[in-house]
Amino acid sequence: MILHSVYLRLPQGTDRTELETVMTGLKQLCKDMVGCAGFQHGPNRDFEGKSHGYSYGFIAQFRDRDALATYAENPEHKALGGRLVSLCDGGADGIVVYDIEVVG
């Protein structure tokens, strides 16, 4: 399993309606795709104070690398990703991605 973990650095005053629309779109896309086992999103509470401005994130669970690659190349994903980039502080530089291969 691959955990596709995405962290967003959103500026003060981010359009929360647009953010929710993008998250809803990504969640639906994942729901409709073979090999996607789930999608969760929400605000980062940063209880340890180590997130350095990354105030929101999501995690999508994929069966394997091929399923993640199919998602990444999907035209709807690319369109939603572009909208997400436009919301982030610094554009694409305001997004951190970890693709964690679950081994245990």
GROMACS .gro file of C-alpha atoms in nm:
model
  104
    1MET     CA    1   0.000   0.000   0.000
    2ILE     CA    2   0.111   0.355  -0.075
    3LEU     CA    3   0.001   0.645   0.146
    4HIS     CA    4   0.003   0.954  -0.074
    5SER     CA    5   0.038   1.229   0.189
    6VAL     CA    6   0.008   1.590   0.077
    7TYR     CA    7   0.065   1.892   0.301
    8LEU     CA    8  -0.042   2.244   0.205
    9ARG     CA    9   0.095   2.582   0.311
   10LEU     CA   10  -0.212   2.801   0.278
   11PRO     CA   11  -0.190   3.178   0.319
   12GLN     CA   12  -0.413   3.370   0.558
   13GLY     CA   13  -0.747   3.436   0.391
   14THR     CA   14  -0.743   3.128   0.167
   15ASP     CA   15  -1.073   3.074  -0.014
   16ARG     CA   16  -1.209   2.788   0.201
   17THR     CA   17  -1.497   2.726  -0.039
   18GLU     CA   18  -1.251   2.662  -0.322
   19LEU     CA   19  -1.037   2.442  -0.096
   20GLU     CA   20  -1.341   2.234   0.001
   21THR     CA   21  -1.446   2.206  -0.365
   22VAL     CA   22  -1.102   2.075  -0.461
   23MET     CA   23  -1.097   1.830  -0.169
   24THR     CA   24  -1.446   1.704  -0.259
   25GLY     CA   25  -1.333   1.656  -0.620
   26LEU     CA   26  -1.020   1.464  -0.520
   27LYS     CA   27  -1.217   1.248  -0.279
   28GLN     CA   28  -1.473   1.163  -0.548
   29LEU     CA   29  -1.199   1.090  -0.800
   30CYS     CA   30  -1.035   0.853  -0.556
   31LYS     CA   31  -1.369   0.688  -0.479
   32ASP     CA   32  -1.425   0.625  -0.851
   33MET     CA   33  -1.076   0.483  -0.919
   34VAL     CA   34  -0.978   0.120  -0.905
   35GLY     CA   35  -0.690   0.080  -0.660
   36CYS     CA   36  -0.770   0.378  -0.438
   37ALA     CA   37  -0.864   0.258  -0.090
   38GLY     CA   38  -0.954   0.589   0.072
   39PHE     CA   39  -0.914   0.964   0.094
   40GLN     CA   40  -0.912   1.178   0.408
   41HIS     CA   41  -0.842   1.550   0.447
   42GLY     CA   42  -0.849   1.817   0.712
   43PRO     CA   43  -0.674   2.096   0.897
   44ASN     CA   44  -0.336   2.035   1.059
   45ARG     CA   45  -0.357   2.099   1.432
   46ASP     CA   46   0.027   2.096   1.465
   47PHE     CA   47   0.026   1.987   1.829
   48GLU     CA   48   0.406   1.947   1.823
   49GLY     CA   49   0.477   2.281   1.653
   50LYS     CA   50   0.682   2.127   1.372
   51SER     CA   51   0.471   2.188   1.063
   52HIS     CA   52   0.616   2.528   0.965
   53GLY     CA   53   0.300   2.679   0.817
   54TYR     CA   54   0.153   2.368   0.654
   55SER     CA   55  -0.201   2.417   0.777
   56TYR     CA   56  -0.396   2.158   0.579
   57GLY     CA   57  -0.344   1.820   0.423
   58PHE     CA   58  -0.482   1.504   0.278
   59ILE     CA   59  -0.391   1.138   0.253
   60ALA     CA   60  -0.501   0.905  -0.025
   61GLN     CA   61  -0.440   0.532   0.008
   62PHE     CA   62  -0.345   0.338  -0.303
   63ARG     CA   63  -0.318  -0.035  -0.355
   64ASP     CA   64   0.023   0.000  -0.523
   65ARG     CA   65   0.250   0.227  -0.723
   66ASP     CA   66   0.060   0.161  -1.046
   67ALA     CA   67  -0.269   0.278  -0.893
   68LEU     CA   68  -0.097   0.597  -0.770
   69ALA     CA   69   0.052   0.653  -1.117
   70THR     CA   70  -0.293   0.615  -1.277
   71TYR     CA   71  -0.431   0.874  -1.033
   72ALA     CA   72  -0.140   1.111  -1.097
   73GLU     CA   73  -0.193   1.102  -1.474
   74ASN     CA   74  -0.571   1.137  -1.459
   75PRO     CA   75  -0.681   1.462  -1.635
   76GLU     CA   76  -0.930   1.545  -1.358
   77HIS     CA   77  -0.656   1.503  -1.096
   78LYS     CA   78  -0.430   1.734  -1.293
   79ALA     CA   79  -0.704   1.998  -1.319
   80LEU     CA   80  -0.785   1.978  -0.947
   81GLY     CA   81  -0.414   1.982  -0.867
   82GLY     CA   82  -0.374   2.304  -1.064
   83ARG     CA   83  -0.651   2.464  -0.863
   84LEU     CA   84  -0.484   2.345  -0.543
   85VAL     CA   85  -0.148   2.491  -0.648
   86SER     CA   86  -0.317   2.828  -0.706
   87LEU     CA   87  -0.439   2.828  -0.344
   88CYS     CA   88  -0.100   2.757  -0.186
   89ASP     CA   89   0.154   3.009  -0.062
   90GLY     CA   90   0.427   3.002  -0.326
   91GLY     CA   91   0.224   2.789  -0.566
   92ALA     CA   92   0.377   2.443  -0.608
   93ASP     CA   93   0.648   2.537  -0.355
   94GLY     CA   94   0.371   2.551  -0.093
   95ILE     CA   95   0.302   2.178  -0.129
   96VAL     CA   96   0.495   1.890   0.023
   97VAL     CA   97   0.426   1.533  -0.087
   98TYR     CA   98   0.529   1.208   0.079
   99ASP     CA   99   0.449   0.875  -0.086
  100ILE     CA  100   0.495   0.628   0.197
  101GLU     CA  101   0.519   0.262   0.106
  102VAL     CA  102   0.366   0.077   0.397
  103VAL     CA  103   0.593  -0.213   0.495
  104GLY     CA  104   0.447  -0.319   0.825
   0.00000   0.00000   0.00000
